CSV table of C-alpha atoms in Angstrom, one decimal:
chain,number,residue,atom,x,y,z
G,1,UNK,CA,0.0,0.0,0.0
G,2,UNK,CA,1.3,3.4,-0.9
G,3,UNK,CA,1.5,6.1,1.8
G,4,UNK,CA,-0.9,9.0,2.1
G,5,UNK,CA,1.0,11.3,-0.2
G,6,UNK,CA,2.8,8.6,-2.2
G,7,UNK,CA,6.0,10.6,-1.6
G,8,UNK,CA,9.2,10.0,0.3
G,9,UNK,CA,7.8,12.5,2.9
G,10,UNK,CA,5.4,9.9,4.0
G,11,UNK,CA,8.4,8.7,6.0
G,12,UNK,CA,7.9,10.4,9.4
G,13,UNK,CA,10.5,13.0,10.2
G,14,UNK,CA,11.4,13.9,6.7
G,15,UNK,CA,10.9,17.0,4.5
G,16,UNK,CA,11.8,17.8,0.8
G,17,UNK,CA,12.4,21.2,-0.9
G,18,UNK,CA,13.0,22.0,-4.6
G,19,UNK,CA,14.3,25.0,-6.5
G,20,UNK,CA,14.2,25.3,-10.3
G,21,UNK,CA,15.5,27.7,-12.9
G,22,UNK,CA,13.5,27.4,-16.1
G,23,UNK,CA,15.9,29.3,-18.3
G,24,UNK,CA,18.8,27.3,-16.9
G,25,UNK,CA,16.8,24.1,-17.2
G,26,UNK,CA,18.3,22.8,-14.0
G,27,UNK,CA,17.7,22.9,-10.3
G,28,UNK,CA,18.3,21.3,-6.9
G,29,UNK,CA,16.4,19.1,-4.5
G,30,UNK,CA,17.1,18.8,-0.8
G,31,UNK,CA,16.0,16.1,1.6
G,32,UNK,CA,16.1,17.2,5.3
G,33,UNK,CA,15.4,14.9,8.3
G,34,UNK,CA,13.9,16.6,11.4
G,35,UNK,CA,16.9,15.1,13.4
G,36,UNK,CA,20.3,14.0,12.0
G,37,UNK,CA,19.7,10.6,10.3
G,38,UNK,CA,21.8,7.5,10.0
G,39,UNK,CA,22.8,7.4,6.3
G,40,UNK,CA,24.9,5.4,3.8
G,41,UNK,CA,25.2,5.2,0.1
G,42,UNK,CA,25.8,2.7,-2.8
G,43,UNK,CA,27.3,3.9,-6.1
G,44,UNK,CA,26.9,1.4,-9.0
G,45,UNK,CA,27.4,3.8,-12.0
G,46,UNK,CA,30.7,4.4,-13.6
G,47,UNK,CA,30.7,8.2,-13.7
G,48,UNK,CA,29.5,9.7,-10.3
G,49,UNK,CA,29.8,13.3,-9.2
G,50,UNK,CA,29.6,13.6,-5.4
G,51,UNK,CA,30.5,15.6,-2.3
G,52,UNK,CA,30.9,14.2,1.3
G,53,UNK,CA,30.4,10.6,0.2
G,54,UNK,CA,33.3,8.7,1.7
G,55,UNK,CA,32.2,9.4,5.2
G,56,UNK,CA,28.9,7.5,4.6
G,57,UNK,CA,30.7,4.1,4.4
G,58,UNK,CA,29.9,2.0,7.5
G,59,UNK,CA,33.5,2.0,8.8
G,60,UNK,CA,33.8,5.8,8.9
G,61,UNK,CA,33.3,7.9,12.0
G,62,UNK,CA,30.3,10.1,11.2
G,63,UNK,CA,27.0,8.2,11.4
G,64,UNK,CA,24.4,10.8,10.8
G,65,UNK,CA,23.8,13.6,8.2
G,66,UNK,CA,21.8,16.8,8.3
G,67,UNK,CA,20.6,16.9,4.7
G,68,UNK,CA,21.0,15.2,1.3
G,69,UNK,CA,21.2,17.2,-1.9
G,70,UNK,CA,20.5,16.1,-5.4
G,71,UNK,CA,21.3,18.6,-8.2
G,72,UNK,CA,21.8,19.2,-11.8
G,73,UNK,CA,24.8,21.1,-13.2
G,74,UNK,CA,27.4,18.3,-13.3
G,75,UNK,CA,30.4,19.2,-11.1
G,76,UNK,CA,29.1,22.9,-10.9
G,77,UNK,CA,26.0,21.6,-9.2
G,78,UNK,CA,28.0,20.4,-6.2
G,79,UNK,CA,27.8,24.0,-5.0
G,80,UNK,CA,24.2,23.3,-4.2
G,81,UNK,CA,25.4,21.3,-1.2
G,82,UNK,CA,27.6,24.2,-0.1
G,83,UNK,CA,24.5,26.5,-0.2
G,84,UNK,CA,22.5,24.1,1.9
G,85,UNK,CA,25.4,23.6,4.3
G,86,UNK,CA,25.8,27.4,4.8
G,87,UNK,CA,22.1,27.9,5.5
G,88,UNK,CA,22.0,25.0,8.0
G,89,UNK,CA,25.0,26.4,9.8
G,90,UNK,CA,23.2,29.7,10.1
G,91,UNK,CA,20.3,27.8,11.6
G,92,UNK,CA,22.5,26.1,14.2
G,93,UNK,CA,22.6,22.6,12.6
G,94,UNK,CA,25.6,20.4,12.3
G,95,UNK,CA,28.2,18.0,13.9
G,96,UNK,CA,29.6,19.8,16.9
G,97,UNK,CA,33.3,20.2,17.4
G,98,UNK,CA,33.9,22.4,20.4
G,99,UNK,CA,32.1,25.7,19.7
G,100,UNK,CA,31.8,25.0,16.0
G,101,UNK,CA,29.0,23.2,14.1
G,102,UNK,CA,29.6,21.6,10.7
G,103,UNK,CA,26.5,20.5,8.9
G,104,UNK,CA,27.0,17.2,7.1
G,105,UNK,CA,25.4,17.5,3.6
G,106,UNK,CA,26.3,14.7,1.1
G,107,UNK,CA,25.5,15.7,-2.4
G,108,UNK,CA,25.2,14.0,-5.8
G,109,UNK,CA,24.8,15.6,-9.2
G,110,UNK,CA,23.6,14.7,-12.7
G,111,UNK,CA,24.8,16.0,-16.0
G,112,UNK,CA,22.2,18.3,-17.7
G,113,UNK,CA,24.6,20.9,-19.3
G,114,UNK,CA,23.5,20.0,-22.9
G,115,UNK,CA,19.7,20.1,-22.5
G,116,UNK,CA,19.0,23.4,-24.2
G,117,UNK,CA,19.1,25.6,-21.1
G,118,UNK,CA,21.1,28.8,-20.8
G,119,UNK,CA,24.3,27.7,-19.0
G,120,UNK,CA,26.2,31.0,-19.7
G,121,UNK,CA,26.7,31.8,-16.0
G,122,UNK,CA,30.3,33.0,-16.3
G,123,UNK,CA,32.5,32.5,-13.2
G,124,UNK,CA,29.6,32.2,-10.7
G,125,UNK,CA,27.4,29.1,-11.2
G,126,UNK,CA,23.9,29.6,-9.6
G,127,UNK,CA,23.8,26.3,-7.7
G,128,UNK,CA,24.7,27.6,-4.3
G,129,UNK,CA,21.7,29.9,-4.5
G,130,UNK,CA,19.5,27.1,-5.8
G,131,UNK,CA,20.5,24.9,-2.9
G,132,UNK,CA,19.6,27.6,-0.4
G,133,UNK,CA,16.3,28.2,-2.1
G,134,UNK,CA,15.5,24.5,-2.1
G,135,UNK,CA,16.2,24.4,1.7
G,136,UNK,CA,13.9,27.4,2.3
G,137,UNK,CA,11.1,25.6,0.5
G,138,UNK,CA,11.1,22.3,2.4
G,139,UNK,CA,7.8,20.7,3.3
G,140,UNK,CA,5.8,17.5,3.1
G,141,UNK,CA,4.2,18.2,-0.2
G,142,UNK,CA,6.1,18.8,-3.5
G,143,UNK,CA,5.4,18.3,-7.2
G,144,UNK,CA,6.9,15.7,-9.5
G,145,UNK,CA,8.3,15.9,-13.0
G,146,UNK,CA,10.3,18.9,-14.3
G,147,UNK,CA,11.2,20.3,-10.9
G,148,UNK,CA,14.2,20.5,-8.6
G,149,UNK,CA,17.1,18.3,-9.7
G,150,UNK,CA,14.8,16.8,-12.4
G,151,UNK,CA,14.1,20.1,-14.1
G,152,UNK,CA,16.2,19.5,-17.2
G,153,UNK,CA,16.7,15.7,-16.9
G,154,UNK,CA,16.3,13.5,-20.0
G,155,UNK,CA,16.4,9.8,-21.0
G,156,UNK,CA,17.3,8.3,-24.4
G,157,UNK,CA,13.8,8.8,-25.8
G,158,UNK,CA,11.8,10.9,-23.3
G,159,UNK,CA,12.2,13.8,-20.9
G,160,UNK,CA,13.2,12.7,-17.4
G,161,UNK,CA,12.2,14.3,-14.1
G,162,UNK,CA,11.9,14.2,-10.4
G,163,UNK,CA,10.0,11.2,-9.1
G,164,UNK,CA,8.9,9.9,-5.7
G,165,UNK,CA,6.9,7.0,-4.2
G,166,UNK,CA,6.2,5.4,-0.9
G,167,UNK,CA,5.0,2.2,0.6
G,168,UNK,CA,3.7,1.1,4.1
G,169,UNK,CA,4.8,-2.4,4.9
G,170,UNK,CA,2.6,-4.9,6.8
G,171,UNK,CA,4.7,-4.4,9.9
G,172,UNK,CA,3.9,-0.7,9.9
G,173,UNK,CA,7.3,0.5,8.7
G,174,UNK,CA,7.3,3.1,5.9
G,175,UNK,CA,9.7,3.2,3.0
G,176,UNK,CA,10.0,6.0,0.4
G,177,UNK,CA,12.1,6.9,-2.6
G,178,UNK,CA,13.0,10.1,-4.4
G,179,UNK,CA,14.9,10.2,-7.7
G,180,UNK,CA,16.1,12.5,-10.4
G,181,UNK,CA,16.0,10.5,-13.6
G,182,UNK,CA,18.6,11.5,-16.2
G,183,UNK,CA,19.5,8.0,-17.6
G,184,UNK,CA,21.6,7.1,-20.5
G,185,UNK,CA,19.0,4.5,-21.5
G,186,UNK,CA,15.2,4.3,-21.5
G,187,UNK,CA,12.5,3.8,-18.9
G,188,UNK,CA,10.0,2.6,-21.4
G,189,UNK,CA,9.8,-0.8,-23.1
G,190,UNK,CA,11.2,0.0,-26.5
G,191,UNK,CA,9.4,3.0,-27.9
G,192,UNK,CA,6.1,2.0,-26.4
G,193,UNK,CA,4.2,3.9,-23.7
G,194,UNK,CA,4.7,1.0,-21.3
G,195,UNK,CA,7.2,1.4,-18.4
G,196,UNK,CA,9.7,-1.3,-17.4
G,197,UNK,CA,8.5,-0.5,-13.8
G,198,UNK,CA,4.9,-1.6,-14.6
G,199,UNK,CA,4.8,-4.7,-12.4
G,200,UNK,CA,5.3,-2.5,-9.4
G,201,UNK,CA,2.7,0.2,-10.2
G,202,UNK,CA,0.1,1.1,-7.6
G,203,UNK,CA,-3.3,2.5,-8.5
G,204,UNK,CA,-2.4,3.7,-12.0
G,205,UNK,CA,0.2,6.1,-10.6
G,206,UNK,CA,2.1,6.4,-13.9
G,207,UNK,CA,-0.7,5.9,-16.4
G,208,UNK,CA,-1.9,2.4,-15.7
G,209,UNK,CA,-0.7,1.0,-19.0
G,210,UNK,CA,0.7,-2.2,-17.5
G,211,UNK,CA,3.3,-4.4,-19.2
G,212,UNK,CA,3.4,-4.4,-23.0
G,213,UNK,CA,1.8,-7.5,-24.5
G,214,UNK,CA,3.2,-8.7,-26.7
G,215,UNK,CA,6.6,-7.2,-26.0
G,216,UNK,CA,7.7,-4.9,-28.8
G,217,UNK,CA,10.3,-6.3,-31.1
G,218,UNK,CA,12.8,-3.6,-29.9
G,219,UNK,CA,12.0,-4.1,-26.2
G,220,UNK,CA,15.5,-5.2,-25.3
G,221,UNK,CA,17.4,-3.2,-27.9
G,222,UNK,CA,20.1,-1.0,-26.2
G,223,UNK,CA,19.1,2.5,-27.3
G,224,UNK,CA,20.9,5.3,-25.5
G,225,UNK,CA,21.8,8.9,-25.7
G,226,UNK,CA,24.8,7.8,-27.7
G,227,UNK,CA,22.5,7.1,-30.6
G,228,UNK,CA,22.6,10.7,-32.0
G,229,UNK,CA,19.7,12.1,-29.9
G,230,UNK,CA,21.9,14.7,-28.4
G,231,UNK,CA,19.8,14.8,-25.2
G,232,UNK,CA,22.7,15.6,-22.9
G,233,UNK,CA,24.6,13.3,-20.7
G,234,UNK,CA,23.6,11.1,-17.9
G,235,UNK,CA,23.2,9.8,-14.3
G,236,UNK,CA,20.2,8.8,-12.1
G,237,UNK,CA,20.6,9.9,-8.5
G,238,UNK,CA,18.2,8.8,-5.8
G,239,UNK,CA,17.6,8.4,-2.1
G,240,UNK,CA,15.5,5.9,-0.2
G,241,UNK,CA,14.4,6.6,3.4
G,242,UNK,CA,12.6,4.7,6.1
G,243,UNK,CA,11.4,5.2,9.7
G,244,UNK,CA,12.9,1.8,10.7
G,245,UNK,CA,15.8,2.0,13.1
G,246,UNK,CA,18.9,1.0,11.1
G,247,UNK,CA,22.6,0.8,11.8
G,248,UNK,CA,24.9,2.4,9.2
G,249,UNK,CA,25.7,-1.1,7.9
G,250,UNK,CA,22.1,-1.9,7.5
G,251,UNK,CA,21.6,1.5,5.7
G,252,UNK,CA,24.4,0.5,3.3
G,253,UNK,CA,22.6,-2.8,2.6
G,254,UNK,CA,19.4,-1.0,2.0
G,255,UNK,CA,21.1,1.3,-0.5
G,256,UNK,CA,22.5,-1.7,-2.3
G,257,UNK,CA,19.1,-3.5,-2.5
G,258,UNK,CA,17.4,-0.3,-3.7
G,259,UNK,CA,19.6,-0.3,-6.8
G,260,UNK,CA,17.6,-3.3,-8.0
G,261,UNK,CA,14.7,-0.9,-8.5
G,262,UNK,CA,16.9,1.3,-10.7
G,263,UNK,CA,17.8,-1.7,-12.8
G,264,UNK,CA,14.2,-2.9,-13.1
G,265,UNK,CA,13.0,0.6,-14.3
G,266,UNK,CA,15.8,1.6,-16.7
G,267,UNK,CA,17.4,-0.3,-19.6
G,268,UNK,CA,20.4,-0.3,-19.6
G,269,UNK,CA,21.4,0.8,-16.1
G,270,UNK,CA,24.7,1.2,-14.1
G,271,UNK,CA,26.7,1.9,-17.3
G,272,UNK,CA,30.2,3.4,-17.5
G,273,UNK,CA,28.6,6.7,-18.5
G,274,UNK,CA,26.0,6.9,-15.7
G,275,UNK,CA,26.8,7.9,-12.2
G,276,UNK,CA,23.9,5.9,-10.7
G,277,UNK,CA,23.8,6.4,-7.0
G,278,UNK,CA,21.4,5.7,-4.1
G,279,UNK,CA,21.5,7.2,-0.6
G,280,UNK,CA,19.7,5.3,2.2
G,281,UNK,CA,18.7,7.0,5.4
G,282,UNK,CA,16.8,6.1,8.6
G,283,UNK,CA,14.8,8.5,10.6
G,284,UNK,CA,15.0,5.9,13.4
G,285,UNK,CA,11.5,5.8,14.8
G,286,UNK,CA,10.4,2.1,14.5
G,287,UNK,CA,12.3,-1.0,15.7
G,288,UNK,CA,12.5,-3.9,13.3
G,289,UNK,CA,11.1,-6.9,15.2
G,290,UNK,CA,12.3,-9.8,13.0
G,291,UNK,CA,15.8,-8.7,12.2
G,292,UNK,CA,17.1,-10.1,8.9
G,293,UNK,CA,13.6,-11.1,7.7
G,294,UNK,CA,12.4,-7.6,8.1
G,295,UNK,CA,15.5,-6.3,6.3
G,296,UNK,CA,14.7,-8.5,3.3
G,297,UNK,CA,11.2,-7.1,3.1
G,298,UNK,CA,12.4,-3.5,3.6
G,299,UNK,CA,15.1,-3.8,0.8
G,300,UNK,CA,12.6,-5.3,-1.6
G,301,UNK,CA,10.1,-2.5,-0.9
G,302,UNK,CA,12.9,0.1,-1.4
G,303,UNK,CA,13.7,-1.4,-4.8
G,304,UNK,CA,10.0,-1.4,-5.7
G,305,UNK,CA,9.5,2.2,-4.5
G,306,UNK,CA,12.5,3.4,-6.5
G,307,UNK,CA,11.3,1.7,-9.7
G,308,UNK,CA,7.9,3.4,-9.3
G,309,UNK,CA,9.5,6.7,-8.5
G,310,UNK,CA,11.5,6.6,-11.7
G,311,UNK,CA,8.4,6.0,-13.8
G,312,UNK,CA,6.5,8.7,-12.0
G,313,UNK,CA,9.2,11.2,-12.6
G,314,UNK,CA,9.0,10.6,-16.4
G,315,UNK,CA,5.2,10.4,-16.4
G,316,UNK,CA,4.9,13.8,-14.8
G,317,UNK,CA,7.5,15.6,-16.8
G,318,UNK,CA,6.4,18.8,-18.5
G,319,UNK,CA,7.7,20.3,-21.8
G,320,UNK,CA,9.8,23.5,-22.1
G,321,UNK,CA,11.1,25.4,-25.1
G,322,UNK,CA,14.2,23.8,-26.7
G,323,UNK,CA,13.8,20.4,-25.1
G,324,UNK,CA,15.9,17.8,-27.0
G,325,UNK,CA,13.3,15.0,-26.5
G,326,UNK,CA,9.5,15.0,-25.9
G,327,UNK,CA,7.7,14.3,-22.6
G,328,UNK,CA,5.9,11.0,-22.0
G,329,UNK,CA,2.5,12.9,-22.2
G,330,UNK,CA,3.5,14.6,-25.4
G,331,UNK,CA,4.1,11.2,-27.0
G,332,UNK,CA,1.4,9.1,-25.4
G,333,UNK,CA,-1.2,11.5,-23.8
G,334,UNK,CA,-2.5,10.7,-20.3
């Protein structure tokens, strides 16, 4: 069952904010827990762009983070994390070292520099300001599609976008996902309207088309942005979150399992030209009663939520002047 909003903010203790620049065709998304949250990460793509990532490995000292940032802009977009960090420091957040507080803000970026937006910013990229604006906009409700880090995202055949989904497990634990879909490959089965994520869809949340039957002849053809579509470069960046109490090692395993959802929703995935990355965080409000058995269920649900979120991001994308590829709704209607 999906949560009340069918957003990652159905996880208690979590808020999301977005900032977009329509002329830039880029933006930033920030995920903020009410209290510092145990967090880890799994990177399975070959071309990641990141900030403050090594500290998320289970053997490293810092266990909890103050915010997670997803942004466009390639390496320039890493400034969004600095913008969020500065604003949080002003507000008194951060890891305390004597009289000093240092907000911990892991950041991941995608490449959207060739999507038709105006990137002529000179020596001062706008992402620090976009990060601050996203933090100022945090709340429980937020739109999907061409917003935040997904503003100018693309896939091989359709416009990408920001997606989110949630699920409440039978044991009462909530899991949610948020993703900026900018994949090298496709989220649809061939050139059909059907999403690879169709088996996981809940209540027609991305069009209710189901699986293609019969499968199109080109369903498993490897069609990518390298095929002359000039849709810009790549990377799908995501976070999954739960209110289950997790150790940092368990959060790492959750991130690894969640990558299965990315692979089930995109073809191909985890390529040398994608920086595919999934954060996993725990707001630490519900104890898992059955240990490893509950972790299996939680990881499977995280993968399903991420697959659904990917399809929802593309389904809700909206057109803008100069887009190199159409939106799903332009191609297939509602």
